[in-house]
Short mmCIF file of C-alpha atoms in Angstrom, two decimals:
data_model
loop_
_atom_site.label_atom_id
_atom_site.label_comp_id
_atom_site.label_asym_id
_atom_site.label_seq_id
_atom_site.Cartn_x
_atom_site.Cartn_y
_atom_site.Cartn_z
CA UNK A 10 -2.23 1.02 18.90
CA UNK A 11 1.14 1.24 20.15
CA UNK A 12 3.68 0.10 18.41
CA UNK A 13 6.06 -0.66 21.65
CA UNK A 14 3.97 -3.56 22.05
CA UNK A 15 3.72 -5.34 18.97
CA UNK A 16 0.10 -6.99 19.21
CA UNK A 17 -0.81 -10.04 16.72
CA UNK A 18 -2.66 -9.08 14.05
CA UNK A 19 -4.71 -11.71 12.13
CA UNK A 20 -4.92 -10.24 8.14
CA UNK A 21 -6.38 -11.62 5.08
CA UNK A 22 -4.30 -11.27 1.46
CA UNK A 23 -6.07 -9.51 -1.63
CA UNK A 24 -7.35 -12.08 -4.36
CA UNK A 25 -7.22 -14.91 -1.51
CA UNK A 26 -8.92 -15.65 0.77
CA UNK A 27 -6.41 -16.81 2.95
CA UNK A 28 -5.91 -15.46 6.86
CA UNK A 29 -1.76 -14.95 8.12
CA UNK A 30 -1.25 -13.68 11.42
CA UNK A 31 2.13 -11.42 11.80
CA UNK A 32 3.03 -10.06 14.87
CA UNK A 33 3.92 -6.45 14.48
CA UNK A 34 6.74 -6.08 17.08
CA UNK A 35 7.96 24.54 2.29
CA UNK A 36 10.86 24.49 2.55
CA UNK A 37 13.86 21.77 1.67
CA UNK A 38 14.85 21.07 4.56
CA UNK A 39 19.00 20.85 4.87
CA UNK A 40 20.19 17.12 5.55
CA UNK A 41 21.10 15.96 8.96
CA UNK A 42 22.92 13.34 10.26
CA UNK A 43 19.83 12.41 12.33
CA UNK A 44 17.68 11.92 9.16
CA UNK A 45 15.97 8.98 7.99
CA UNK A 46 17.91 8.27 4.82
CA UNK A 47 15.57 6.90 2.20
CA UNK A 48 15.79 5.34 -1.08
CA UNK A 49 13.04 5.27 -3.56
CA UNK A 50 13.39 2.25 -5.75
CA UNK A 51 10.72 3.09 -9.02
CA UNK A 52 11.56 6.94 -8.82
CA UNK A 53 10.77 7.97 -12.22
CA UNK A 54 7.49 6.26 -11.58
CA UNK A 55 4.67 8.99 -11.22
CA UNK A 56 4.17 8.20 -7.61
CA UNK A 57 8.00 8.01 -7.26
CA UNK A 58 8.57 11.51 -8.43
CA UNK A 59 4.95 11.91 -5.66
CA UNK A 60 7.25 10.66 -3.07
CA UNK A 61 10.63 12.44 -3.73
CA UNK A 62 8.74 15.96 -3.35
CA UNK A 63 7.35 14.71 -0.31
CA UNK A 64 9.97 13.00 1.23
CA UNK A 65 12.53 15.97 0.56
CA UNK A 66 9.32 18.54 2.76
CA UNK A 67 8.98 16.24 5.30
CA UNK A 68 11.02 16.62 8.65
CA UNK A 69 13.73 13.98 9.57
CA UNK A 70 14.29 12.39 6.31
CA UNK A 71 15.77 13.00 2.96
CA UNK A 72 16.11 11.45 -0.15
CA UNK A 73 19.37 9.63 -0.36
CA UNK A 74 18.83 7.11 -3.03
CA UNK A 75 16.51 6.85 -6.64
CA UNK A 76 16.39 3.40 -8.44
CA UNK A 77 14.45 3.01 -11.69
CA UNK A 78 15.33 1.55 -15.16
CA UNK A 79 14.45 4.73 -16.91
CA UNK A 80 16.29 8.65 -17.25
CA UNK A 81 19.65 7.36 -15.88
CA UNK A 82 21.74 9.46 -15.19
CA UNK A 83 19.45 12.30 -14.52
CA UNK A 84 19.30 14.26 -11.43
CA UNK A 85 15.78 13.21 -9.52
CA UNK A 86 14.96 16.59 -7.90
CA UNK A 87 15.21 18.06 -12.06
CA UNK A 88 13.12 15.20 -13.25
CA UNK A 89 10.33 16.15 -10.53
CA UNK A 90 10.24 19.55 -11.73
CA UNK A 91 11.67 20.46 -8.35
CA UNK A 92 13.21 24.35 -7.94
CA UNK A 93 17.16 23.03 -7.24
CA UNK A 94 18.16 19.51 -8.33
CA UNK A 95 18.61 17.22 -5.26
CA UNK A 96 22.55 16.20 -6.89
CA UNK A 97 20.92 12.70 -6.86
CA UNK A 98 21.33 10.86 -10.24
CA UNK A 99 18.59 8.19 -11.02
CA UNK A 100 20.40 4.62 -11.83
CA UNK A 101 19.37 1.35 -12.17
CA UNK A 102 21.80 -0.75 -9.30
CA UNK A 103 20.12 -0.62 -5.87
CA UNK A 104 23.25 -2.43 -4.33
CA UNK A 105 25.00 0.25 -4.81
CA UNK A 106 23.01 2.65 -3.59
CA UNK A 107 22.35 0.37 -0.26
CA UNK A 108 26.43 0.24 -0.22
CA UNK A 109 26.85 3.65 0.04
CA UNK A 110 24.44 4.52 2.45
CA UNK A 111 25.03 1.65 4.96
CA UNK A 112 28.65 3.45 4.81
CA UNK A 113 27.08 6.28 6.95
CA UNK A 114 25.87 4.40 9.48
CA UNK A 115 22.50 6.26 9.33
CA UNK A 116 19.19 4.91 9.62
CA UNK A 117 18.02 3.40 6.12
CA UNK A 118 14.29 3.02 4.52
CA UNK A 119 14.05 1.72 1.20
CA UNK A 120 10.78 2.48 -0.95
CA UNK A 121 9.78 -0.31 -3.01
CA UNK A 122 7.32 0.74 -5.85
CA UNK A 123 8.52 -1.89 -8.29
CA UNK A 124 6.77 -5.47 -9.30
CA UNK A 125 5.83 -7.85 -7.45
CA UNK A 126 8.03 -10.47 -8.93
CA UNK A 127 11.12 -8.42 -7.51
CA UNK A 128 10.02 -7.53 -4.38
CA UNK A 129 11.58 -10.30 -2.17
CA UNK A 130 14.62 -9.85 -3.54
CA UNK A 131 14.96 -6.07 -3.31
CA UNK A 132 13.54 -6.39 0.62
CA UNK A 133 16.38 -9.02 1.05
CA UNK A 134 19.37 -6.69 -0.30
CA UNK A 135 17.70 -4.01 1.95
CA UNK A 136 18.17 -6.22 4.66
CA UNK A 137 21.55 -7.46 3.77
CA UNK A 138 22.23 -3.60 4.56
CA UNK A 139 20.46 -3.43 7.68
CA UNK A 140 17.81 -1.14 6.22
CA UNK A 141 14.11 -1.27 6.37
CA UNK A 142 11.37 -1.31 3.68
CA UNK A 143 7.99 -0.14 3.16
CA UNK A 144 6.24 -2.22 0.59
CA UNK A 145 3.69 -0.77 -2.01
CA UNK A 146 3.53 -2.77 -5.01
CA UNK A 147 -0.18 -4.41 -5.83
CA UNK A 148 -0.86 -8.18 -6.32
CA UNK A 149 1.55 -9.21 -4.05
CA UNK A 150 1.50 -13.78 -3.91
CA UNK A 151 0.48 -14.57 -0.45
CA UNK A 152 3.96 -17.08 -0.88
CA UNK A 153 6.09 -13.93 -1.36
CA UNK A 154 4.56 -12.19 2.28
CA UNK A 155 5.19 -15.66 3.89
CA UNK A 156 8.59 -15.24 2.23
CA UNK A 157 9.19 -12.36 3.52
CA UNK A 158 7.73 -12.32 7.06
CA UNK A 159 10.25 -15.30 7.69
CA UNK A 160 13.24 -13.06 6.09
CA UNK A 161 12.60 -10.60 8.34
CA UNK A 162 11.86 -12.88 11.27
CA UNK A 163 15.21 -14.16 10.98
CA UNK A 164 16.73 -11.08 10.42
CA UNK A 165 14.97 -8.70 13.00
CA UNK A 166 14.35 -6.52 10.67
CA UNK A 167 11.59 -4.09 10.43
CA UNK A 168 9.14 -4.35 6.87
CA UNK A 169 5.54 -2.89 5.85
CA UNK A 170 3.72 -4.08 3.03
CA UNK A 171 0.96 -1.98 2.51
CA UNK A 172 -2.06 -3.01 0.05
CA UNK A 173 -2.53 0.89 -0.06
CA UNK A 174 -1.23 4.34 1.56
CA UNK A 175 -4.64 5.62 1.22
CA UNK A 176 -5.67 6.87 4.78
CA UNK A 177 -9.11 7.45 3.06
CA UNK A 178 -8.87 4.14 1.50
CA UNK A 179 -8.68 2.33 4.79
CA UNK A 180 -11.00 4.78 6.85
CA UNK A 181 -13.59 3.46 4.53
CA UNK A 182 -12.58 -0.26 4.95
CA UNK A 183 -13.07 -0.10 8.83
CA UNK A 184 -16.27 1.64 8.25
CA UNK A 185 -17.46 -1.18 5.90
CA UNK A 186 -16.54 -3.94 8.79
CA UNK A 187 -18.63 -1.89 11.08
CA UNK A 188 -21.90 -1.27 8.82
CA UNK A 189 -21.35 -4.89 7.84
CA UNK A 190 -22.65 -6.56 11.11
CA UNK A 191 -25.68 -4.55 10.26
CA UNK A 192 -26.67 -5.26 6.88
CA UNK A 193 -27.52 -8.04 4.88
CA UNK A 194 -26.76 -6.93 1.20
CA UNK A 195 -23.57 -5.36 -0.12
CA UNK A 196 -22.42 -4.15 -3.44
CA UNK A 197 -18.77 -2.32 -4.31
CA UNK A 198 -18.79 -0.49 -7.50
CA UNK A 199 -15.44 0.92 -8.56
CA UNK A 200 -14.18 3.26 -11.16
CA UNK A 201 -11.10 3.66 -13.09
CA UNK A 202 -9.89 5.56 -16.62
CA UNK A 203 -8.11 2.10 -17.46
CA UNK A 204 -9.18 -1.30 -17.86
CA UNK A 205 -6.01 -2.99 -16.29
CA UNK A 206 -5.80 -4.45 -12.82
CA UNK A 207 -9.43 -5.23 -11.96
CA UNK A 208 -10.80 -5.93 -9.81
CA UNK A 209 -9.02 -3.19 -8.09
CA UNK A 210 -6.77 -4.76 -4.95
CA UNK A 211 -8.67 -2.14 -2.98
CA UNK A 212 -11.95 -3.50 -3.85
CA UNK A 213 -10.67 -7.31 -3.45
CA UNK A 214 -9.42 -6.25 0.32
CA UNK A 215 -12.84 -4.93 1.11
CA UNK A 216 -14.55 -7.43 -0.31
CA UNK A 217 -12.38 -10.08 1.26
CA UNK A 218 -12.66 -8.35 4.55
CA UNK A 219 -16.20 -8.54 4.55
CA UNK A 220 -16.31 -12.00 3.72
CA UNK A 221 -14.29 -13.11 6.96
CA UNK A 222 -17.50 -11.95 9.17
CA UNK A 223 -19.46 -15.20 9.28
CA UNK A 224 -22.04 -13.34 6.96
CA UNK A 225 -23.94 -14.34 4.46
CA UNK A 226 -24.38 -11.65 1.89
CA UNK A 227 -27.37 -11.09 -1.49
CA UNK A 228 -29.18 -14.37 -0.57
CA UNK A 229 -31.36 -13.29 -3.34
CA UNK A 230 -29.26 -13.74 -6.09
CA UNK A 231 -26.26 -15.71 -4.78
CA UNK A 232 -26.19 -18.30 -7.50
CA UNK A 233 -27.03 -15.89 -10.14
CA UNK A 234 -24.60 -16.48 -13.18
CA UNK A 235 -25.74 -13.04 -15.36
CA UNK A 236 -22.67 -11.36 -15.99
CA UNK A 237 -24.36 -7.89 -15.61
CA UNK A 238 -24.63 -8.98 -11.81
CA UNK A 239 -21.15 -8.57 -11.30
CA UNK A 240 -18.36 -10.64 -9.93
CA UNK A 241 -18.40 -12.15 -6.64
CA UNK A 242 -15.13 -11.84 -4.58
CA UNK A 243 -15.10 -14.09 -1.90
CA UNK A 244 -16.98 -17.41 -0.55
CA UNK A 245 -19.51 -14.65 1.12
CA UNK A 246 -21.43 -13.14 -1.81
CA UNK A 247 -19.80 -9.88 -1.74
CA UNK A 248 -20.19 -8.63 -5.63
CA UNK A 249 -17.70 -6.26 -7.32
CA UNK A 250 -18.64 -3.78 -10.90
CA UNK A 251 -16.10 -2.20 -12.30
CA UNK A 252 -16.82 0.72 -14.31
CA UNK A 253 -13.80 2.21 -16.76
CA UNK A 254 -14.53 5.61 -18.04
CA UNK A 255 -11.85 7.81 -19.04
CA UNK A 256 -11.96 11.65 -17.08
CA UNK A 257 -13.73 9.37 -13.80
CA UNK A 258 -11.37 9.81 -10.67
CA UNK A 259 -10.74 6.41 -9.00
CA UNK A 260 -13.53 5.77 -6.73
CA UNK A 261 -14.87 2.80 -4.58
CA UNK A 262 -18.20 2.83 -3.03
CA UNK A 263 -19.69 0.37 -1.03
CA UNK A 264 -23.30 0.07 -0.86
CA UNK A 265 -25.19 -1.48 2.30
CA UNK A 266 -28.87 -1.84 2.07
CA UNK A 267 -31.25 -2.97 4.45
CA UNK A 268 -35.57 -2.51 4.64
CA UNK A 269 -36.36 0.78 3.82
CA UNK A 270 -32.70 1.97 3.77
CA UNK A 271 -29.42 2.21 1.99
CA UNK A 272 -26.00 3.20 2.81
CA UNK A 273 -23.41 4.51 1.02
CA UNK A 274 -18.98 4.79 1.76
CA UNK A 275 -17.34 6.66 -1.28
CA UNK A 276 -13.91 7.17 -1.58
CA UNK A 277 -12.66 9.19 -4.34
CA UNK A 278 -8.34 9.57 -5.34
CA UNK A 279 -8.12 12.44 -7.73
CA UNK A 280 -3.96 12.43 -7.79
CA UNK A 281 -1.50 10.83 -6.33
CA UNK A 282 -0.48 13.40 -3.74
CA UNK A 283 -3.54 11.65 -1.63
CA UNK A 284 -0.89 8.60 -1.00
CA UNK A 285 1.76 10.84 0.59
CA UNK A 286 0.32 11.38 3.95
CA UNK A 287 0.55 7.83 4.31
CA UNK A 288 3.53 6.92 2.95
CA UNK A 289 5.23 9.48 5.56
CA UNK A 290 3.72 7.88 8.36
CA UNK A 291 4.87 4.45 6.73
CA UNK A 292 8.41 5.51 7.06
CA UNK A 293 8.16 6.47 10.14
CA UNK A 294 7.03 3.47 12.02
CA UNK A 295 9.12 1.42 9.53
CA UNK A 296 12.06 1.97 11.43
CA UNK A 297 10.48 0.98 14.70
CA UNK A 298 9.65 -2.30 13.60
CA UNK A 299 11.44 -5.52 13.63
CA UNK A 300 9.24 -7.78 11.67
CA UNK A 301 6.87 -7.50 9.12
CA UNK A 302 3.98 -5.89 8.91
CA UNK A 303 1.13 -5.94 6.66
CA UNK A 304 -1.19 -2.88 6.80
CA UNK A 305 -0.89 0.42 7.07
CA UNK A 306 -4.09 0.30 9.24
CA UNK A 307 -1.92 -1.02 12.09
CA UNK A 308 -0.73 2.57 12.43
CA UNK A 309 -3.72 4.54 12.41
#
């Protein structure tokens, strides 16, 4: 897709079923003028520290900002183990951070990796700045995306939320549409070394993805109530198990079957470098945009 021409985009929310349509309109490398400035807001998170690394390797950005509640005062490059500290300290005001960059006139990203109940506000100080955001916090309320589509609406300013930075992740949604208009029964099973946050919002996107196909899934055993059946996400009979062992990597599979056949997508995250590729290319179309955006599929 090109993103000059900022198609419409129909998308459906994890957790509800609900449809929105947006219109979309090495080595360290020595900071430019011409770089992407970027501020990581939840950098002592583990995929914070992930994204400083990455960030400071990747061409035409730096790091220019890290945000979190924890190690203030630290330097960020130290704290991710890096070779030479960045001569970034982590603290916890993001205005300030936004003030000082917006100073330099360069082009601003902010990372959000934070909760959802702070997310509008932290995309509207970004704004207030005239700096973009790429979104990656799970569970977002469907309210908070109408929220913020209109803030940025009104604003012009460019914003991805992304549900996930997995490329893999979404490779093996679009396959699941696809094999979908094929089959009649459909299973996810999912696996994770904690109990919290499941269903996964990967396997609700899936499932609610495949329940906005006019099919009809398990006619077998749609009413079943046995608990061992698993939980249906969805009006469409799409079932979800969730299995939590610790030393499992986190994996989705979905499973298709038809007569005499059955078909298998497995995606398997085994560290959190896997969500770098993508965030790159996030911040990199981010500052093309100049509305929100929900997807990182758009992109690919």
């Amino acid at each position: 897709m090109a993103v000059a021409s900022y198609p419409t985009n129909c998308i459906t929310l994890s957790s509800v079923k609900t449809k929105y349509c947006i219109s979309c309109s090495m080595q360290q490398p020595s900071p430019s003028p011409s770089n992407v400035k970027v501020v990581i807001n939840g950098a002592a998170k583990e995929i914070g520290r992930a994204a400083v690394v990455a960030i400071t390797r990747a061409r035409g950005m730096e790091v220019a900002g890290a945000v979190d509640t924890r190690f203030l005062g630290e330097d960020i490059g130290q704290l991710c183990d890096m070779e030479d500290p960045l001569e970034i300290p982590i603290i916890s005001d993001l205005t300030m951070v936004l003030g000082s960059i917006s100073q330099s006139k360069a082009t601003g990203v902010v990372i959000d990796f934070t909760d959802p109940s702070t997310v509008y506000d932290n995309v509207k100080q970004a704004t207030a700045f005239g700096m973009k955001s790429v979104v990656y916090v799970p569970r977002i309320k469907p309210d908070t995306i109408t929220a913020l589509s209109a803030l940025c609406d009104k604003a012009t300013t460019g914003c991805l939320v992304a549900p996930t930075l997995s490329i893999g992740s979404i490779l093996l949604q679009q396959a699941a549409i696809q094999a979908a208009f094929h089959y009649n029964n459909v299973e996810i099973v999912e696996s994770s070394t904690t109990a919290s946050d499941l269903p996964s919002p990967d396997a609700i996107q899936i499932a609610n993805n495949l329940s906005n196909l006019g099919q009809i899934y398990n006619r077998e055993d749609l009413s079943t109530d046995v608990l061992a059946r698993g939980q249906v996400v969805g009006e469409d009979g799409v079932r979800v198990h969730s299995l939590v062992l610790p030393g499992l990597p986190s994996s989705t599979s979905v499973h298709f079957s038809g007569p005499g056949e059955v078909y298998t997508l497995k995606h398997d995250i085994t560290d959190v470098q896997s969500l770098m590729p993508g965030l790159i290319l996030a911040i990199r179309k981010v500052v093309r945009l100049k509305n929100l955006v929900y997807g990182l599929e758009k992109f690919l």
